[in-house]
mmCIF file of C-alpha atoms and ligand atoms in Angstrom:
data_model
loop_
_atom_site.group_PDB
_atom_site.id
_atom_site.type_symbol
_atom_site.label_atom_id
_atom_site.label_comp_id
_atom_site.label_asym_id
_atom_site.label_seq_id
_atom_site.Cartn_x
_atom_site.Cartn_y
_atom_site.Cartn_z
ATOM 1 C CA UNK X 1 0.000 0.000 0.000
ATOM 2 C CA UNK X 2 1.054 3.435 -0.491
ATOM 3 C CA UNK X 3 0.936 4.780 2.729
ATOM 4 C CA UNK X 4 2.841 8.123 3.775
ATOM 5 C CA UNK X 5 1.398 8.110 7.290
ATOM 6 C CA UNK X 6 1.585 4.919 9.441
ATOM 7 C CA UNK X 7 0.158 5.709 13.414
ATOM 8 C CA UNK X 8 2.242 2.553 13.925
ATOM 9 C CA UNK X 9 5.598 3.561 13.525
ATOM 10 C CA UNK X 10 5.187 5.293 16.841
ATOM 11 C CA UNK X 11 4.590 1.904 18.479
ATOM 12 C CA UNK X 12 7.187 -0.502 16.536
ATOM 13 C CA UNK X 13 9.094 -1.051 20.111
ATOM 14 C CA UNK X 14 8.671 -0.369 23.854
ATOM 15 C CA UNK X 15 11.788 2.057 23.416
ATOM 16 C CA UNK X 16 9.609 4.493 21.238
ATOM 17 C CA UNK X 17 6.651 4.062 22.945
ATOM 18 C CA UNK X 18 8.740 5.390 25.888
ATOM 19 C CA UNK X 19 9.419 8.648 24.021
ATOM 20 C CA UNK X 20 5.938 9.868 22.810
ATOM 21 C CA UNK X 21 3.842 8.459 25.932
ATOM 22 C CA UNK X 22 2.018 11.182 27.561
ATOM 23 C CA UNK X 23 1.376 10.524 30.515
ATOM 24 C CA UNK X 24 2.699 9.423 33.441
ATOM 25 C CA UNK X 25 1.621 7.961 36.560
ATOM 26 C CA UNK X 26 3.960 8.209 39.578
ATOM 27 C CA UNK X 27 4.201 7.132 42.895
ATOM 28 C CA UNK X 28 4.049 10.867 44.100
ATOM 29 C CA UNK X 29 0.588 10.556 42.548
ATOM 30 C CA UNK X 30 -0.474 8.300 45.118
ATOM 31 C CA UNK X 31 -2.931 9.185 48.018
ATOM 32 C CA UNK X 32 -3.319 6.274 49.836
ATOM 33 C CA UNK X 33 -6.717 6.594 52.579
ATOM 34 C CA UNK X 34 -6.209 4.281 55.478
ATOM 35 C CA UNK X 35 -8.929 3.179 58.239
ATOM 36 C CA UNK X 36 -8.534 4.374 62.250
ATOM 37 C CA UNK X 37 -9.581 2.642 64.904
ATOM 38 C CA UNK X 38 -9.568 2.994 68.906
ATOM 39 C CA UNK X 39 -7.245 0.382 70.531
ATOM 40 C CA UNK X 40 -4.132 -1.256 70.345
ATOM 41 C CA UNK X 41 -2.613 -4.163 67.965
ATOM 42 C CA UNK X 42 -6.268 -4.841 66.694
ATOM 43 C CA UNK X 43 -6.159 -4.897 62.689
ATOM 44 C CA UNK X 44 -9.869 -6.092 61.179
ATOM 45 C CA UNK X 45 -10.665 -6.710 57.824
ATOM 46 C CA UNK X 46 -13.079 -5.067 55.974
ATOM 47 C CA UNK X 47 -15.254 -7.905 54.252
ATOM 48 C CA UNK X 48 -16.197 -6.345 51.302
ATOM 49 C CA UNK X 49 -12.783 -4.679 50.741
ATOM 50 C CA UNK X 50 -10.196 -7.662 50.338
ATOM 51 C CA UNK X 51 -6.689 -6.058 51.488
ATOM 52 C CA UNK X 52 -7.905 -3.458 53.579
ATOM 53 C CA UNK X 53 -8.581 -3.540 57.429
ATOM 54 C CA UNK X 54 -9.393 -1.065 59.901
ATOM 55 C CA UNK X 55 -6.312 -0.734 62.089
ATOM 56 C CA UNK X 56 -5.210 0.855 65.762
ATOM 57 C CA UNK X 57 -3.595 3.616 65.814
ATOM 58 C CA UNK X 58 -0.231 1.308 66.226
ATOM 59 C CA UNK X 59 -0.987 -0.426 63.069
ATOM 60 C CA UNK X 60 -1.953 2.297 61.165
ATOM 61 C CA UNK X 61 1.421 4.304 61.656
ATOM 62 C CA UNK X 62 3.132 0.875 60.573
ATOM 63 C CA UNK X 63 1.217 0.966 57.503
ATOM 64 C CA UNK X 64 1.821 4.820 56.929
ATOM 65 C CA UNK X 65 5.819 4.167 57.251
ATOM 66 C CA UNK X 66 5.200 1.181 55.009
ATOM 67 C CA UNK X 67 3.519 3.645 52.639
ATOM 68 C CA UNK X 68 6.177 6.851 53.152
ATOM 69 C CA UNK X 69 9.051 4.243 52.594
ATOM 70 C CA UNK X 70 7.521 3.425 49.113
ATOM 71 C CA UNK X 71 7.366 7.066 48.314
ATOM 72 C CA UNK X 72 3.687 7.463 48.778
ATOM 73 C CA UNK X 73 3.376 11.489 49.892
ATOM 74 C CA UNK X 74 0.006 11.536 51.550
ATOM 75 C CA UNK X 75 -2.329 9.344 53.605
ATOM 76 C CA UNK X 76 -5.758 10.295 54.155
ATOM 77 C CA UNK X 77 -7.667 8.688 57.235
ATOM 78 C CA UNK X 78 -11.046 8.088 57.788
ATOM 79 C CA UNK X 79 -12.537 7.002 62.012
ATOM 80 C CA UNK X 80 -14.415 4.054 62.402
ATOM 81 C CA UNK X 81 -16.667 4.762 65.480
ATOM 82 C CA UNK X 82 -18.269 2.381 67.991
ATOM 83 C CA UNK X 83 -21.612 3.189 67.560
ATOM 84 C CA UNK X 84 -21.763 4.123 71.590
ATOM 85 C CA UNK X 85 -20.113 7.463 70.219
ATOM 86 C CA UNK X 86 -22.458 8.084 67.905
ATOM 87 C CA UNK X 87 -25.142 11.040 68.577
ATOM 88 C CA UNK X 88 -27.565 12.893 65.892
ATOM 89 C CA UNK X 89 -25.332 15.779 66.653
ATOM 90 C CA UNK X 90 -21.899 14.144 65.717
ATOM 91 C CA UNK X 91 -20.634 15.860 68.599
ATOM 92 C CA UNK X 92 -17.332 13.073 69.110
ATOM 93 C CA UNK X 93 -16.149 14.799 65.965
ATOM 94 C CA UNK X 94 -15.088 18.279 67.612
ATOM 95 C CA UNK X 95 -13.751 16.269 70.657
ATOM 96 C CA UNK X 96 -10.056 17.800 70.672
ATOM 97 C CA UNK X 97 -9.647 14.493 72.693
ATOM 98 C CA UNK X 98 -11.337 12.051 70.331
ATOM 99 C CA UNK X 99 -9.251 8.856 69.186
ATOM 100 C CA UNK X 100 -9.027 10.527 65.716
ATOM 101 C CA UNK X 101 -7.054 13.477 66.836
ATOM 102 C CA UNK X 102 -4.631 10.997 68.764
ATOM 103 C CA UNK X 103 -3.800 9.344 65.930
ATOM 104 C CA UNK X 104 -3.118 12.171 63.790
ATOM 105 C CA UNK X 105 -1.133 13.416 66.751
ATOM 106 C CA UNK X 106 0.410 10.389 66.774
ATOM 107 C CA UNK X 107 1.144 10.070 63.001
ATOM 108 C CA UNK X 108 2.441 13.374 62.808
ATOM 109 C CA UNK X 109 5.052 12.786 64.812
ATOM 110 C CA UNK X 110 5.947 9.580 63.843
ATOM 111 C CA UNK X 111 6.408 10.710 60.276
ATOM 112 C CA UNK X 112 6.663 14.203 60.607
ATOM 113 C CA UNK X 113 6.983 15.010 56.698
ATOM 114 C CA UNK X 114 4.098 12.380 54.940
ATOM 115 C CA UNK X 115 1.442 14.488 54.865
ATOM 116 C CA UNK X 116 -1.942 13.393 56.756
ATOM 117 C CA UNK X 117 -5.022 14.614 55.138
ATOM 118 C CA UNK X 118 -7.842 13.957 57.678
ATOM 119 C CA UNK X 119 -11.704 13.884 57.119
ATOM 120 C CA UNK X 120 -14.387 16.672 57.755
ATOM 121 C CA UNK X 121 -17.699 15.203 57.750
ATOM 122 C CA UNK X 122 -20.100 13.898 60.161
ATOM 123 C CA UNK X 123 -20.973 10.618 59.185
ATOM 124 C CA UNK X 124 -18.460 8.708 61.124
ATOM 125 C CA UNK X 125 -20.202 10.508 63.955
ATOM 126 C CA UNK X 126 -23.380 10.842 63.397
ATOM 127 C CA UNK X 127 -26.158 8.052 65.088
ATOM 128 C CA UNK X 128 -28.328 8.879 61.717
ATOM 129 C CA UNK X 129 -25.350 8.159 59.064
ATOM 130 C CA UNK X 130 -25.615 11.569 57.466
ATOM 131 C CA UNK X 131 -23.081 13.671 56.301
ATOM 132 C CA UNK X 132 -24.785 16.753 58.084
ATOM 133 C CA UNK X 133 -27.488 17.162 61.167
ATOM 134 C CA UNK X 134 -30.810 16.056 60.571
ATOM 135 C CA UNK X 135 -33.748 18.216 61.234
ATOM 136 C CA UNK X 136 -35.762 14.687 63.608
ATOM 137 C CA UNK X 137 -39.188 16.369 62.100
ATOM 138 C CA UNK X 138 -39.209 16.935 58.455
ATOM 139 C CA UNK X 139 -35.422 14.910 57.952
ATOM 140 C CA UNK X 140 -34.069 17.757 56.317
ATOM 141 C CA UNK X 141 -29.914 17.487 56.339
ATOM 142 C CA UNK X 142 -29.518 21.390 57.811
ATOM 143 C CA UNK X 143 -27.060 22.638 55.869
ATOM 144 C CA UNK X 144 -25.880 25.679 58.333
ATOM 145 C CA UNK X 145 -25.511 24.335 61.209
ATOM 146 C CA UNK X 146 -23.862 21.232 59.936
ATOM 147 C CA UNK X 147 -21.062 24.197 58.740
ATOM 148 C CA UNK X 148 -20.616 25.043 62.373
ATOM 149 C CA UNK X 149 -19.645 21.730 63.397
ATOM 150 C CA UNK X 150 -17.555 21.202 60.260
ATOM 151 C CA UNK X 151 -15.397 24.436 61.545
ATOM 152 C CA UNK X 152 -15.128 23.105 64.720
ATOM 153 C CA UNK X 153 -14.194 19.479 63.302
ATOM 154 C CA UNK X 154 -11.590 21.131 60.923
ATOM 155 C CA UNK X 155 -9.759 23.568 63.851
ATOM 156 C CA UNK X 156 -9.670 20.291 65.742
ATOM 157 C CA UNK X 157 -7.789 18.527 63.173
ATOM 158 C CA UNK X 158 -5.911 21.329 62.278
ATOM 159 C CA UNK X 159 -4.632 21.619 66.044
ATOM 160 C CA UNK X 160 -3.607 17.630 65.985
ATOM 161 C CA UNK X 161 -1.631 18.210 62.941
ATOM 162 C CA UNK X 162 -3.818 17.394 59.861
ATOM 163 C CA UNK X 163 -1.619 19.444 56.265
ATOM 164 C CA UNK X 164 -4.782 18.831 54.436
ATOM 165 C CA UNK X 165 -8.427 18.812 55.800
ATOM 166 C CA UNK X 166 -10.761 17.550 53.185
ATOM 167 C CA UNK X 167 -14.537 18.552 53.690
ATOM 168 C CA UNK X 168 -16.634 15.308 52.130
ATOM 169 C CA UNK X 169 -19.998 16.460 53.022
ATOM 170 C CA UNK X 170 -21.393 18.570 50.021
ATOM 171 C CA UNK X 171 -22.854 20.981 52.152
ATOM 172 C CA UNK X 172 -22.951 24.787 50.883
ATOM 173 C CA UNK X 173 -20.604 27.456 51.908
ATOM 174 C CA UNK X 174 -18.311 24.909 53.522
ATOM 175 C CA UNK X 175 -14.798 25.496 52.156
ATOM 176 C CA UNK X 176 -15.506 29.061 53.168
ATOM 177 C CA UNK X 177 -16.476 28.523 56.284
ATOM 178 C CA UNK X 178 -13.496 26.672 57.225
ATOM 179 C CA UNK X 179 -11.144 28.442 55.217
ATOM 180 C CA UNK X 180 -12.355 31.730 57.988
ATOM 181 C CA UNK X 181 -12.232 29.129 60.588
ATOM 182 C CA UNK X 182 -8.842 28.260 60.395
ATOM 183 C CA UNK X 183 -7.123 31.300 59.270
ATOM 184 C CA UNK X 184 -9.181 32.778 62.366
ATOM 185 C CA UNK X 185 -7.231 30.235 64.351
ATOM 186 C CA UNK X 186 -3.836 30.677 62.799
ATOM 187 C CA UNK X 187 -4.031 27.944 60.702
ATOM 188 C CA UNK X 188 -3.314 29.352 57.245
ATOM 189 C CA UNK X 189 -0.937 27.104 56.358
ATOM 190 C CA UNK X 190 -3.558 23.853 56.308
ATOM 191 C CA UNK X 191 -4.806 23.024 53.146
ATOM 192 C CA UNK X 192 -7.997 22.675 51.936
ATOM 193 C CA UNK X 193 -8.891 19.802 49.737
ATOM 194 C CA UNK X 194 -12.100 20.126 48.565
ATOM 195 C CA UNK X 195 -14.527 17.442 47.499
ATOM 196 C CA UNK X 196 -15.507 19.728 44.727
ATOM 197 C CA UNK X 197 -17.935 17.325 42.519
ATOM 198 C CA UNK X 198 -19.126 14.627 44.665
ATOM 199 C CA UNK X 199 -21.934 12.547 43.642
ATOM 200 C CA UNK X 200 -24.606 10.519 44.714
ATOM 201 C CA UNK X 201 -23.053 7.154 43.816
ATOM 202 C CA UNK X 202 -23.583 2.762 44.704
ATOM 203 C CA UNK X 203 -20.012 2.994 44.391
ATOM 204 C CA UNK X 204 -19.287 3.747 48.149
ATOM 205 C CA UNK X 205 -20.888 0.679 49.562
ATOM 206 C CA UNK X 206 -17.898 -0.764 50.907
ATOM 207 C CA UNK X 207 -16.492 2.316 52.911
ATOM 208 C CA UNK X 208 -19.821 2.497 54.315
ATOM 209 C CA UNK X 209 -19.584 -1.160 55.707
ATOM 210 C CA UNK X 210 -15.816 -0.098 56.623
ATOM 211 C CA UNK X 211 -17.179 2.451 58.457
ATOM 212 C CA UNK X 212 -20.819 1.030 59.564
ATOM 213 C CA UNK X 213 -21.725 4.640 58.321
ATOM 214 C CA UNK X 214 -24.908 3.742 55.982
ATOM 215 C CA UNK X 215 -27.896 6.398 56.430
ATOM 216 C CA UNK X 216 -30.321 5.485 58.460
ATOM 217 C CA UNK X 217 -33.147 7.326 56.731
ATOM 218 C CA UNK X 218 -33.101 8.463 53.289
ATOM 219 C CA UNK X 219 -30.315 9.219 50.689
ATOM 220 C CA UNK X 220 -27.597 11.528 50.065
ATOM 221 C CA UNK X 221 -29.381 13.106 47.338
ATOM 222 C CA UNK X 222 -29.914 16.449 48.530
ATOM 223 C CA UNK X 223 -26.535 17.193 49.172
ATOM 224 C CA UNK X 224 -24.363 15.185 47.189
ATOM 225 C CA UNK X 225 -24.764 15.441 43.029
ATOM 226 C CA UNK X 226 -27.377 13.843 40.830
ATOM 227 C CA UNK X 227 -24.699 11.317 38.619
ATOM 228 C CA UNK X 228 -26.167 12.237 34.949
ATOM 229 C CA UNK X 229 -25.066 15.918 35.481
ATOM 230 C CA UNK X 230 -21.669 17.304 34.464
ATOM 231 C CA UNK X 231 -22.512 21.293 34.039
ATOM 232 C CA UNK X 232 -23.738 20.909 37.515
ATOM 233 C CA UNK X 233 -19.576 20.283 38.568
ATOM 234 C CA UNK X 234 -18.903 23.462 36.571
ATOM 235 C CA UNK X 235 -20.904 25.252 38.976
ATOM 236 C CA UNK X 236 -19.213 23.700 42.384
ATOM 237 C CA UNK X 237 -16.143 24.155 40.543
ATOM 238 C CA UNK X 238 -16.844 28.221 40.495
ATOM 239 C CA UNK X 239 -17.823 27.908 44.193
ATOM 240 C CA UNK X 240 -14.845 26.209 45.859
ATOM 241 C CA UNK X 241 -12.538 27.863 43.834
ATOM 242 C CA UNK X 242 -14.033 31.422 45.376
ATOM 243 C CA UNK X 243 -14.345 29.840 48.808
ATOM 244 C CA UNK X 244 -10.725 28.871 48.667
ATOM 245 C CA UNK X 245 -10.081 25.451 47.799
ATOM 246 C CA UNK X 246 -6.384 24.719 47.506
ATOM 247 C CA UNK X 247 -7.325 21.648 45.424
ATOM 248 C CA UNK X 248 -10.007 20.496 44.363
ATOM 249 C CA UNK X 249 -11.553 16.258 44.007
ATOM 250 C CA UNK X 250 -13.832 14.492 41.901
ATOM 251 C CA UNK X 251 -15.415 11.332 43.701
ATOM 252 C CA UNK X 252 -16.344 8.833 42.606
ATOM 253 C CA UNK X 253 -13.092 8.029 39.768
ATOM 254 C CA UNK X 254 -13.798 6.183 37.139
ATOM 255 C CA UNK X 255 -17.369 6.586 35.972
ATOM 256 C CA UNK X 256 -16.412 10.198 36.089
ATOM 257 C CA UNK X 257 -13.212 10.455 34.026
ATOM 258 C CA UNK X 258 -15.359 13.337 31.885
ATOM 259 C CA UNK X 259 -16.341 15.249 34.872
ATOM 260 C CA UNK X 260 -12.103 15.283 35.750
ATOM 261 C CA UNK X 261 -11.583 16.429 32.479
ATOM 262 C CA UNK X 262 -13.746 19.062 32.133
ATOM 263 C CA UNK X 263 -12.989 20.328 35.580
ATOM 264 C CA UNK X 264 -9.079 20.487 34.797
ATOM 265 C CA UNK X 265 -9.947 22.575 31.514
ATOM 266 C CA UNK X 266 -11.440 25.061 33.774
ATOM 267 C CA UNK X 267 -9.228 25.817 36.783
ATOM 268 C CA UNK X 268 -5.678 26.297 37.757
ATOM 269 C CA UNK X 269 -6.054 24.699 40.228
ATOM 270 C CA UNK X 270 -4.559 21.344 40.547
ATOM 271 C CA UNK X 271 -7.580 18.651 40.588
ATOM 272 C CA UNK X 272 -7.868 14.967 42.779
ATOM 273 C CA UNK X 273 -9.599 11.768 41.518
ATOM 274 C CA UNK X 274 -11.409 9.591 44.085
ATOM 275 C CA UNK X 275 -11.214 5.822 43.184
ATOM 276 C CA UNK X 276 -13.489 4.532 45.602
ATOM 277 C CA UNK X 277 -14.218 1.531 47.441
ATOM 278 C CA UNK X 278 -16.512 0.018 44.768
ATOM 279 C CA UNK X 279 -13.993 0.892 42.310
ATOM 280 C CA UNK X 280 -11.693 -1.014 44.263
ATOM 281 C CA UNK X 281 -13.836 -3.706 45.268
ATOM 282 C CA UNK X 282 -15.264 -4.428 41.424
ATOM 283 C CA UNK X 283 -11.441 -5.345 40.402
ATOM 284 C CA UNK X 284 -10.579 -7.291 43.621
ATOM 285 C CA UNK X 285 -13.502 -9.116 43.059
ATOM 286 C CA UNK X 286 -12.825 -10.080 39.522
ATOM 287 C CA UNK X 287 -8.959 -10.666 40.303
ATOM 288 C CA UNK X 288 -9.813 -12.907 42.909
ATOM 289 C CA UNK X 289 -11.661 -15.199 40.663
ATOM 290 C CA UNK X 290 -8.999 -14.786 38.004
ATOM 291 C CA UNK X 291 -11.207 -12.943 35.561
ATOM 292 C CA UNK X 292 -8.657 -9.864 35.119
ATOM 293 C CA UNK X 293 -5.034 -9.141 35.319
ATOM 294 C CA UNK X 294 -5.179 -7.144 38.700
ATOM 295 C CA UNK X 295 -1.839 -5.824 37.806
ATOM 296 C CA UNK X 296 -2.308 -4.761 34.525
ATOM 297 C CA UNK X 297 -5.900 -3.302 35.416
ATOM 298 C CA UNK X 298 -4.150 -1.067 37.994
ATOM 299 C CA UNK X 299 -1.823 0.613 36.608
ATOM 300 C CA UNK X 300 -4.069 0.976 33.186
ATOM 301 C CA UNK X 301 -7.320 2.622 35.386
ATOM 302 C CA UNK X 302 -4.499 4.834 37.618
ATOM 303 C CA UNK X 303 -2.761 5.992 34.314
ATOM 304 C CA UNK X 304 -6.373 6.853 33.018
ATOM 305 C CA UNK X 305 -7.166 9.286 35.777
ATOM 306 C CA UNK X 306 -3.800 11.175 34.620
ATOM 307 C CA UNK X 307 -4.998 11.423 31.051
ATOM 308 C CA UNK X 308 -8.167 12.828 32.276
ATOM 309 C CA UNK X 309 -6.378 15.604 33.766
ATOM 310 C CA UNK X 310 -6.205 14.238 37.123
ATOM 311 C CA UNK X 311 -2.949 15.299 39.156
ATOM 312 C CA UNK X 312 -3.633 13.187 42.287
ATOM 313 C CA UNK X 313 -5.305 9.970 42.862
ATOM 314 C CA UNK X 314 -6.648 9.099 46.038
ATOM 315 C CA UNK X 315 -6.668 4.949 46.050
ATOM 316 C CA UNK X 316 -6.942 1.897 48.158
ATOM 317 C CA UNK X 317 -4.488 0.708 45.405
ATOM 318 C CA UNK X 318 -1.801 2.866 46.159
ATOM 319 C CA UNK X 319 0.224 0.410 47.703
ATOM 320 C CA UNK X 320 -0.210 -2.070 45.198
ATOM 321 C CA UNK X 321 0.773 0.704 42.512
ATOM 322 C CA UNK X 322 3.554 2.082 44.247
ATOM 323 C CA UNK X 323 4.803 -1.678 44.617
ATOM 324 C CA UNK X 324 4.513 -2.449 40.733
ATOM 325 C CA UNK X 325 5.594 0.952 39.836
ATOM 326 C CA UNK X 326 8.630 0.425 41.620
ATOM 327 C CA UNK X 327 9.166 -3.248 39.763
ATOM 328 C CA UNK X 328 8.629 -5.080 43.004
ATOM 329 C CA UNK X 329 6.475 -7.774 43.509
ATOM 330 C CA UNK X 330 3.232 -7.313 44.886
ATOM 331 C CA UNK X 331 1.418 -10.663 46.973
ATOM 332 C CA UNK X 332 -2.080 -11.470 46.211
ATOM 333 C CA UNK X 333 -4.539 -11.101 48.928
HETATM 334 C C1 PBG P 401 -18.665 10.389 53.545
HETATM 335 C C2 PBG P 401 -17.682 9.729 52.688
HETATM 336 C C3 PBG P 401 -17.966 8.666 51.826
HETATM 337 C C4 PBG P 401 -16.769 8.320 51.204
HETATM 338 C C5 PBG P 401 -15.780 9.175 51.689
HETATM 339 N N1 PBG P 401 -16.370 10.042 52.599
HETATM 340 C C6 PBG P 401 -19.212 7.915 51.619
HETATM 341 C C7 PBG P 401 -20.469 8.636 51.463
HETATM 342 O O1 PBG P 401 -20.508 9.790 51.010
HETATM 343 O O2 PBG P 401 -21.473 8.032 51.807
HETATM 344 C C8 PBG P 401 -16.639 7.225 50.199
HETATM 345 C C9 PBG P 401 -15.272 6.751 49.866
HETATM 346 C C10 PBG P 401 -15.240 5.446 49.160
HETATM 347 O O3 PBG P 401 -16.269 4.872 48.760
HETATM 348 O O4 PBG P 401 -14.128 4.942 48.982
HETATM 349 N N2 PBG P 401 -18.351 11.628 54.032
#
């Protein structure tokens, strides 16, 4: 054939490929959210999660060196509450006292220069499994007042040592609120990750059985986003952004590669991918009965999220990634 132009000469060898790839996934990428619990030496799997456990305080600064050593730069930790602690006004989450704030305490100076990003929301708290305080008449989630505790929450975290607080909840006016809040407080210098375009989503079943955090009553559909809208992210986008979001997330990952994209072609500011529990737990499952190449799978969804504009990835895989990254081995669960 005559044929002046041939797309395959730019993929005759792996040497070539090399040169014109695009993107790259790194292990200073890598977010890697871990699992707190009260107590000591206790580590216990989460069921629909294969790999991950909740873990002690002890256990989870193993796992955090484990995770610095292999370059990972960030951790982000979510409580798991008894449900004694548990109110309908979350109010163990502003306890300066809590277990949460011991182990970021704890954390922090155990690895003073990983940075902890800690969790402002009040589901972990909250008897009713809401991300904000609901009105016990009409089951309205309030957005205001839920703010107030948020500030409190964040200063809290703030104090213990959290770099980068990361408001989950959807409510309005948040990042604002605790951007005041903790400049108020001298805490300027803590960041503000926002989670900027969170929707509604089946995908977080498993962190809610990590967590035991299901609602109660209801949905999350008046706070968090209806999944067929994109325009809608535009919109949140132009709020945090204003309120002072340092960076800003998409959750869930990878149903929403286009909602990544289009947020990246309208900021500065540097944009996070969520690949959540389901996410996780939909290629576990399949690995485990040896229906895809978990390897392969990993490192070809993580790379995705770059080409979609992502420039963080917040993962239960990170240490899996970081392992095959690194062109070590990594052991089947
Ligand atoms: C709640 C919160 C959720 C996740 C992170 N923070 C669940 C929810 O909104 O119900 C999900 C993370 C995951 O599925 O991995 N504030």
């Amino acid at each position: 054939m005559e044929l002046p132009i041939r797309a395959r000469r730019n993929r005759k060898n792996s040497a070539i490929r090399d040169l014109i790839r695009e993107n790259h996934l790194t292990v200073k990428d890598l977010i890697a959210p871990l699992f707190v619990i009260d107590g000591k030496g206790q580590q216990i799997p989460i069921k629909s999660m294969p790999g991950q456990a909740r873990l002690t305080v002890d256990l989870m600064i193993e796992k955090a060196r484990n995770l610095w050593e292999l370059g990972i730069p960030c951790v982000s930790l979510f409580p798991a509450l008894e449900e004694s602690l548990k109110n309908s006004s979350a109010t163990e989450s502003y306890n300066p006292n809590n277990f949460y704030q011991k182990a970021i305490k704890s954390l922090k100076s155990a690895l003073p220069e990983l940075l902890i990003m800690t969790d402002v929301a009040l589901d972990p708290y909250s008897s009713d499994g809401h991300d904000g305080l609901v009105d016990s008449e009409t089951g309205e989630i309030l957005n205001d007042q839920t703010i107030e505790i948020l500030a409190k929450m964040a200063i809290c975290q703030a104090q213990s040592g959290s770099d980068i607080v990361g408001p989950s909840d959807m409510m309005d006016g948040r990042v604002g609120a605790i951007r005041t809040a903790l400049d108020q407080a001298s805490y300027e210098n803590v960041s503000i990750m926002a989670y900027t375009a969170k929707y509604a989503s089946s995908f977080y079943g498993p962190f809610r059985d990590a967590l035991d955090s299901a609602p109660k009553g209801g949905d999350k559909k008046t706070y968090q986003m209806d999944y067929a809208n994109g325009t809608e992210a535009l919109r949140e986008l132009q709020l945090d952004q204003l309120e002072g979001a340092d960076i800003m997330m998409v959750k869930p990952g990878l149903p929403y590669l286009d909602v990544i994209y289009r947020l990246k072609q309208n900021t500065t500011l540097p944009i996070a991918a969520y690949n959540v529990s389901g996410e996780y737990a939909m290629i576990k499952a399949a690995a485990q009965n040896g229906w895809l190449d978990e390897a392969g799978v990993i490192l070809e969804m993580l790379t995705a999220f770059k080409r979609a504009g992502a420039d963080m990835i917040l993962t239960y895989f990170a240490e899996d990634a970081a392992k095959l990254l690194s062109g070590s081995k990594v052991s089947a669960e």
